[in-house]
Every structure is written in structure tokens, then in C-alpha cells.
């Protein structure tokens, strides 16, 4: 596979084109905490923020995003109840009610 | 059948805690202990699901540049983009189990991991965009809504987000078909033709009949799956039949009729041999789909490497600057 | 199982509907104000709309081919923004030129010689370095134009500009972040970026001398100056000497004769439009 650089057998596998994992936290609106929404891969912090905006906020203006390297998170070993993430506002055509479907069409 | 049960033995070991969590309908979270079989089953299922989203961009993505109005172009572009996002949500969920996206991608393009058979069929006209939204996204919603309550927390949360976005996908498809059915005779023929081609492959999306689905029982016991293949398929048929009537198209199954006694529609059996062929790599577009994914991955390697190289150079500069 | 069920979150109260699906033209008077040359306004909206549509089409060609999935999302977002700008600008064109034509009339039923986009926008996609470099140049220039047009005498164009400035600022950021990474990445990425910069340079004179929006408040010299300073800043951060890779002014840009604004085209626009218009033209009576 192009772009891979595997060290000798048995050694750790290092893949040069693989970006590190970041965890993403989004403030859905003012007055709320940042909540964990998922992860993504990015080469560095600045790109992580760019990717986080595109993936997890899809352009809802005014949100705040944190991205932190997954390996920098200190975590308890207890079972955790992760917060759910809030949906993003988006272009109106992403919104199901944008589509004009007659009321008598069932289940859609 | 290997049904996990709550073992009432002595002090609570991790296994008992896990089984208790499942029994009480609580969610298993990434740092919890879990049986190896649970982990590998989930990784396989989530990876297949993620791959399906990514490969699923291709049949419709081909029509973005040709969409016949700017409104349809924007809708389709956003929809296909969502699928990339869904793939990422799912890869993200799989990564919480210790799977690695690069490795999963390698397995996809090496043919070691699967994706949904439906995306190995070609899209022949713009009506296919509508029918994919209606059938394929409709079937996906049937499959995925129950998965919002799957026992593994990150998977369930990814599915909640995916389901919300996919209901827009289904509605845009149905709306396109309604509009086309109100257009010219030629357009109505295009819609019926697309319905004829996609109906049976859509029914196959739910997987083989329960009797031939040996791993289902274990997945259901672990509450990874909440309904059997046949239950979900029935639900999809019951949901779609009245929608087809409203639209004015005929579903291509002479055996399709309402069964008063069962309270469900009876319907014919898909060609399961065809499903086997398509799943095993012999569908109309398998080679093309994987070739595209492989090319994107390989041709993009220099870009990913460049970004990694910059990140590492900059980190070095920062370290040396701090040391100076 | 209906979509409504998805929206009634009985046990997940933290889910919310999105808001802010605002129409950027809400409350804006659609009439062309007195004292504005409607012909100039129509020509400006058409040219800027064509830039956006052709650019969006080139970005759409990346779909399923991007170097990483995160980049799929980003390129599609930018393409969608530009498509949205094109639609608003075409709608304004139809009003200003008095024909009342809708957006699709402009996108689907004009031939290549009727298009007025910058020729840089129609060049074939090339590699990721070319896509990023072209995106950088066109976004930086377009941002400068729209910043000026936020105070255009036509309130509709001003509202479109205000919406676009927010989007374009992000496009510039994305393109700049990548330009820096390609320039400072591997020897291969640096070579590819250098090639892309030299491929784009001959076409820079066209935007830098463009007079299309001058009559509506976007002075060509102001736009050109801001564009060049912005580009130079990014190029320096990517480790290149701007005087080597960018023309430092309209005068030093190697001249490629003609202008897309006057209807001069490269051989690449016709096939792009053939694809874009194929279905719409094959079924002229159809509804979509």
C-alpha cells in the first residue's frame, strides 16, 4: 500500500500517512457546556479544528469547538456515561420538513 | 446457541458486570470490560456499516455534476456529503473499540471487510437518485432506528445522529419521485423502471432469511441487534406499500398482497443466490466501487503524508525554540 | 418508524431542532433601486454567479476522490457554499436584466460563449495541490470583492455579499491551512505546490484587473491590492518567496490574451457544461 512505512517484522507499525485521533467537543449554544460528540483524524491541532467544524457542526454559526488529541485525555477507569451530542443547524434542505410531502403519505 | 446469561456467582467479576449491564438495558461504554466476541462482532458490524456509507457515496455521487436543477444539485451534494459524515461517525465509534480507521480502510480495499450489497448495483438514470433515497434510505432507517438503542453506547449515539440525517435523505428521494411522477410520461417511465430495478436488491439489504443467519441470535442476545432480518424486512414492506400507492408506481412483485390474518403484507422471496453472488464479489459494480475507493486512498497518500510531515516539523521547531 | 418518531425524543431531551434557517434576503426589498445601472448590476451578478457555479462544479468532481474523508466533507461544504451563492446571484440577475428568468435558465440553458466566469475557474481539476492553490486564489480574490460589495448600492447584492463574506473567510482559511502544509510538508508536496502556483499564476491577471464589480463599489485596484497582500502572506507562510511565485501586480502577470469576462473561453468549459447540462437539456419539458 502506498504511503505506508512498516518497520521490520515484530516491531511497532508506523504508518506515515495516518493522522492521530482527536476527540471533539461542541458547545451547541450559549449557556451549555461543551459536550463530547465523537472523534476524527487530523494531522495537527489547526486542521483538527477545521475538520471538527466541517464534520460535527456543519456550519451552524456561533458554536464553539474544542479538539484534543485522544492520547492526551486522562480518563477514569470507571464506566462512564458519555453525554450525547447536540445536532447542528444546517442548510434548510437538510431538514426533513423542508420537503413538501402530502400529509396522507404514511411513514415518511 | 450461546446465550450470555447473568451468572449469579460470588463477587462480581467483570464478566458478571457486563452481563448485568446488558440485562438491565444499560449501555456498555468504551472503557468497560467486554467479552472478546462482543468486541469483534461490534467492530465487524460497525466497520461494515461505515464502509457502506463511504462506498454508498459512489452510486449517487456520480449524479451531482449532472443533477438537472440547481436545487437538486445542492440537495444531492449535501446528501452525499452527509454519507461521508456518517461514515466518519461510525469509524469514530469503531475506533472506541480499538479498531483503527487506516486498518479498516485497508481491509475494505483488500476485500477482507464487507459493505452493503446494495451499492454494487449501477445507477442508470436520475430517477435512481430518488428511488435510492426512498428505498435504500428507507430500508436503512428501518435497520438503524432500532440500532439507536443498541447496547454499545458509542454505536447507538452515532446511529441517533445518522438516523436524524437520513430521514432528510428519504424525504428528498420521495419528493423527487413525486415531482417526476407529475412530469412527463417519459419521467413516469423512468421512475417505474428504477423502482423495478431497485426493489429486490432493497429487500436483500436486510440480509439473508433468519434461518440462514447464524450469528443473528448471538447479536440479539447481546442486544447489538434488536430485531431479526425478517422482522425488519416485513416492516420495510409494510411501510413502503402505501407509499408506492400514493406515488402511483407498481412494486414488481406479483405475490405482494395484504394478509388480513397476519396484519402484514405477504411478499415474494428475493433471489438469495443473487445476494450470495453480489456479497461474494460478483455483483455488477463490486470491482469498480473498490477500485475507486482504493484510488482515492492511494492517490491521497502524498497529501496525508505532507500534513503529517508538516506537523512533525513544526513540533520539532517548537521544541527547539523552547530549548533555545 | 415514521420520521416523526425520530423527532420525538422521549428519553433524549438533550436533542434539539436546529434553528437559524434564515433566508439571507429576508426583508430585503427585491426591486432594483433607482439610480443603479440595471445592466451593470445584471452583468456583475451573472459573472460572479458563473464563477461560483463553475467552481462548485469542479469541487463536486472531487466527490469520492478526496485524499481523506475529512477532506470530502470540507470540499463539499465549500462547493455547497458556492452553489448557494450562484443561485442567489442568478436570481438577482434575472430580476436586474428584466427577463425574470430563474436560476436554472442561467445554469442549464446558456452555451459556453454565454458564460462570463474567470477562466481560472474552468481549468480542469488537476491534483490536490492545484485544487487548493486555485481555491486559495479565487477565495482570496472573491472575499476582497464581496467585502467591498457589502456596501453596494443594491441592497440585495449587499445582502448576498454579507452572507458570502462569512463563507469565503472560511474557504480562505481552509485553503491557506493546506497551502502551508503542502509547502512545508514533504519534498513531493512542495514540488506539487510549486507547480500548481506556476500553473495558476498566468491566470491571475484576469481577476486582478477585473472591472465587473467596480461600478457597484468594488474598486478594482482596492480588490487587487488586498488580494495580493493576502496571497503573499499565505505564500510566505508556505515557505515561498512571493516575488518568485506570484505576480506582484497586474502589470507583471504574464498575459494570457482575452478575458473570461468578455466571453473568451478555454477548451475546458464546453465539456464541463455538457456534463452539467446533459440531463436538463435531454428532458426540456420535465419537472425535477
PDB file of N, CA, C and O in Angstrom, chain B residues 142-143 145-147 149 206 210 216 219-220 223-233 235, chain C residues 1:
ATOM      1  N   UNK B 142     -35.133   1.706   8.652  1.00  0.00           N
ATOM      2  CA  UNK B 142     -35.701   0.538   9.348  1.00  0.00           C
ATOM      3  C   UNK B 142     -34.626  -0.207  10.138  1.00  0.00           C
ATOM      4  O   UNK B 142     -34.843  -0.622  11.267  1.00  0.00           O
ATOM      5  N   UNK B 143     -33.483  -0.376   9.515  1.00  0.00           N
ATOM      6  CA  UNK B 143     -32.382  -1.080  10.156  1.00  0.00           C
ATOM      7  C   UNK B 143     -31.803  -0.288  11.314  1.00  0.00           C
ATOM      8  O   UNK B 143     -31.385  -0.840  12.320  1.00  0.00           O
ATOM      9  N   UNK B 145     -32.978   2.631  13.030  1.00  0.00           N
ATOM     10  CA  UNK B 145     -33.707   3.193  14.170  1.00  0.00           C
ATOM     11  C   UNK B 145     -33.570   2.288  15.401  1.00  0.00           C
ATOM     12  O   UNK B 145     -33.249   2.765  16.486  1.00  0.00           O
ATOM     13  N   UNK B 146     -33.754   0.962  15.241  1.00  0.00           N
ATOM     14  CA  UNK B 146     -33.555   0.108  16.423  1.00  0.00           C
ATOM     15  C   UNK B 146     -32.110   0.142  16.939  1.00  0.00           C
ATOM     16  O   UNK B 146     -31.876  -0.051  18.132  1.00  0.00           O
ATOM     17  N   UNK B 147     -31.171   0.413  16.038  1.00  0.00           N
ATOM     18  CA  UNK B 147     -29.771   0.441  16.471  1.00  0.00           C
ATOM     19  C   UNK B 147     -29.453   1.645  17.354  1.00  0.00           C
ATOM     20  O   UNK B 147     -28.410   1.670  18.010  1.00  0.00           O
ATOM     21  N   UNK B 149     -30.777   2.087  19.944  1.00  0.00           N
ATOM     22  CA  UNK B 149     -30.841   1.513  21.296  1.00  0.00           C
ATOM     23  C   UNK B 149     -29.908   0.317  21.443  1.00  0.00           C
ATOM     24  O   UNK B 149     -30.058  -0.499  22.352  1.00  0.00           O
ATOM     25  N   UNK B 206     -31.632  -6.314   4.018  1.00  0.00           N
ATOM     26  CA  UNK B 206     -31.839  -6.743   5.405  1.00  0.00           C
ATOM     27  C   UNK B 206     -31.095  -8.036   5.727  1.00  0.00           C
ATOM     28  O   UNK B 206     -31.149  -8.519   6.843  1.00  0.00           O
ATOM     29  N   UNK B 210     -33.868 -15.308   8.365  1.00  0.00           N
ATOM     30  CA  UNK B 210     -33.397 -15.607   9.723  1.00  0.00           C
ATOM     31  C   UNK B 210     -32.815 -17.019   9.838  1.00  0.00           C
ATOM     32  O   UNK B 210     -31.821 -17.234  10.532  1.00  0.00           O
ATOM     33  N   UNK B 216     -27.020 -14.062  14.008  1.00  0.00           N
ATOM     34  CA  UNK B 216     -28.017 -13.114  14.480  1.00  0.00           C
ATOM     35  C   UNK B 216     -28.390 -13.330  15.934  1.00  0.00           C
ATOM     36  O   UNK B 216     -28.549 -12.383  16.693  1.00  0.00           O
ATOM     37  N   UNK B 219     -25.945 -11.887  18.384  1.00  0.00           N
ATOM     38  CA  UNK B 219     -26.015 -10.430  18.364  1.00  0.00           C
ATOM     39  C   UNK B 219     -27.258  -9.925  19.083  1.00  0.00           C
ATOM     40  O   UNK B 219     -27.228  -8.901  19.740  1.00  0.00           O
ATOM     41  N   UNK B 220     -28.361 -10.675  18.941  1.00  0.00           N
ATOM     42  CA  UNK B 220     -29.586 -10.241  19.611  1.00  0.00           C
ATOM     43  C   UNK B 220     -29.481 -10.463  21.114  1.00  0.00           C
ATOM     44  O   UNK B 220     -29.959  -9.651  21.899  1.00  0.00           O
ATOM     45  N   UNK B 223     -27.847  -7.779  22.567  1.00  0.00           N
ATOM     46  CA  UNK B 223     -28.582  -6.547  22.283  1.00  0.00           C
ATOM     47  C   UNK B 223     -27.798  -5.608  21.378  1.00  0.00           C
ATOM     48  O   UNK B 223     -27.936  -4.387  21.465  1.00  0.00           O
ATOM     49  N   UNK B 224     -26.937  -6.190  20.544  1.00  0.00           N
ATOM     50  CA  UNK B 224     -26.323  -5.377  19.484  1.00  0.00           C
ATOM     51  C   UNK B 224     -27.391  -5.165  18.420  1.00  0.00           C
ATOM     52  O   UNK B 224     -27.659  -4.053  17.996  1.00  0.00           O
ATOM     53  N   UNK B 225     -28.020  -6.246  18.019  1.00  0.00           N
ATOM     54  CA  UNK B 225     -29.184  -6.190  17.136  1.00  0.00           C
ATOM     55  C   UNK B 225     -30.435  -6.280  17.986  1.00  0.00           C
ATOM     56  O   UNK B 225     -30.457  -7.026  18.956  1.00  0.00           O
ATOM     57  N   UNK B 226     -31.481  -5.570  17.590  1.00  0.00           N
ATOM     58  CA  UNK B 226     -32.707  -5.616  18.389  1.00  0.00           C
ATOM     59  C   UNK B 226     -33.832  -6.347  17.663  1.00  0.00           C
ATOM     60  O   UNK B 226     -34.823  -6.710  18.291  1.00  0.00           O
ATOM     61  N   UNK B 227     -33.729  -6.507  16.352  1.00  0.00           N
ATOM     62  CA  UNK B 227     -34.781  -7.199  15.594  1.00  0.00           C
ATOM     63  C   UNK B 227     -34.124  -8.104  14.556  1.00  0.00           C
ATOM     64  O   UNK B 227     -33.029  -7.809  14.090  1.00  0.00           O
ATOM     65  N   UNK B 228     -34.843  -9.162  14.172  1.00  0.00           N
ATOM     66  CA  UNK B 228     -34.264 -10.085  13.195  1.00  0.00           C
ATOM     67  C   UNK B 228     -34.387  -9.511  11.777  1.00  0.00           C
ATOM     68  O   UNK B 228     -35.168  -8.593  11.516  1.00  0.00           O
ATOM     69  N   UNK B 229     -33.616 -10.084  10.868  1.00  0.00           N
ATOM     70  CA  UNK B 229     -33.642  -9.650   9.464  1.00  0.00           C
ATOM     71  C   UNK B 229     -35.060  -9.695   8.888  1.00  0.00           C
ATOM     72  O   UNK B 229     -35.500  -8.757   8.222  1.00  0.00           O
ATOM     73  N   UNK B 230     -35.760 -10.808   9.153  1.00  0.00           N
ATOM     74  CA  UNK B 230     -37.092 -10.961   8.558  1.00  0.00           C
ATOM     75  C   UNK B 230     -38.100  -9.978   9.152  1.00  0.00           C
ATOM     76  O   UNK B 230     -38.984  -9.478   8.452  1.00  0.00           O
ATOM     77  N   UNK B 231     -37.968  -9.704  10.450  1.00  0.00           N
ATOM     78  CA  UNK B 231     -38.864  -8.704  11.062  1.00  0.00           C
ATOM     79  C   UNK B 231     -38.679  -7.341  10.409  1.00  0.00           C
ATOM     80  O   UNK B 231     -39.638  -6.632  10.102  1.00  0.00           O
ATOM     81  N   UNK B 232     -37.420  -6.959  10.229  1.00  0.00           N
ATOM     82  CA  UNK B 232     -37.142  -5.641   9.659  1.00  0.00           C
ATOM     83  C   UNK B 232     -37.587  -5.561   8.207  1.00  0.00           C
ATOM     84  O   UNK B 232     -38.126  -4.554   7.754  1.00  0.00           O
ATOM     85  N   UNK B 233     -37.396  -6.678   7.480  1.00  0.00           N
ATOM     86  CA  UNK B 233     -37.803  -6.706   6.067  1.00  0.00           C
ATOM     87  C   UNK B 233     -39.321  -6.535   5.969  1.00  0.00           C
ATOM     88  O   UNK B 233     -39.820  -5.782   5.141  1.00  0.00           O
ATOM     89  N   UNK B 235     -41.249  -5.073   8.090  1.00  0.00           N
ATOM     90  CA  UNK B 235     -41.569  -3.698   8.469  1.00  0.00           C
ATOM     91  C   UNK B 235     -41.370  -2.758   7.272  1.00  0.00           C
ATOM     92  O   UNK B 235     -42.170  -1.870   7.011  1.00  0.00           O
TER      93      UNK B 235
ATOM     94  N   UNK C   1     -41.643   4.181  13.592  1.00  0.00           N
ATOM     95  CA  UNK C   1     -40.790   4.058  12.415  1.00  0.00           C
ATOM     96  C   UNK C   1     -40.935   5.251  11.474  1.00  0.00           C
ATOM     97  O   UNK C   1     -40.168   5.440  10.557  1.00  0.00           O
TER      98      UNK C   1
END
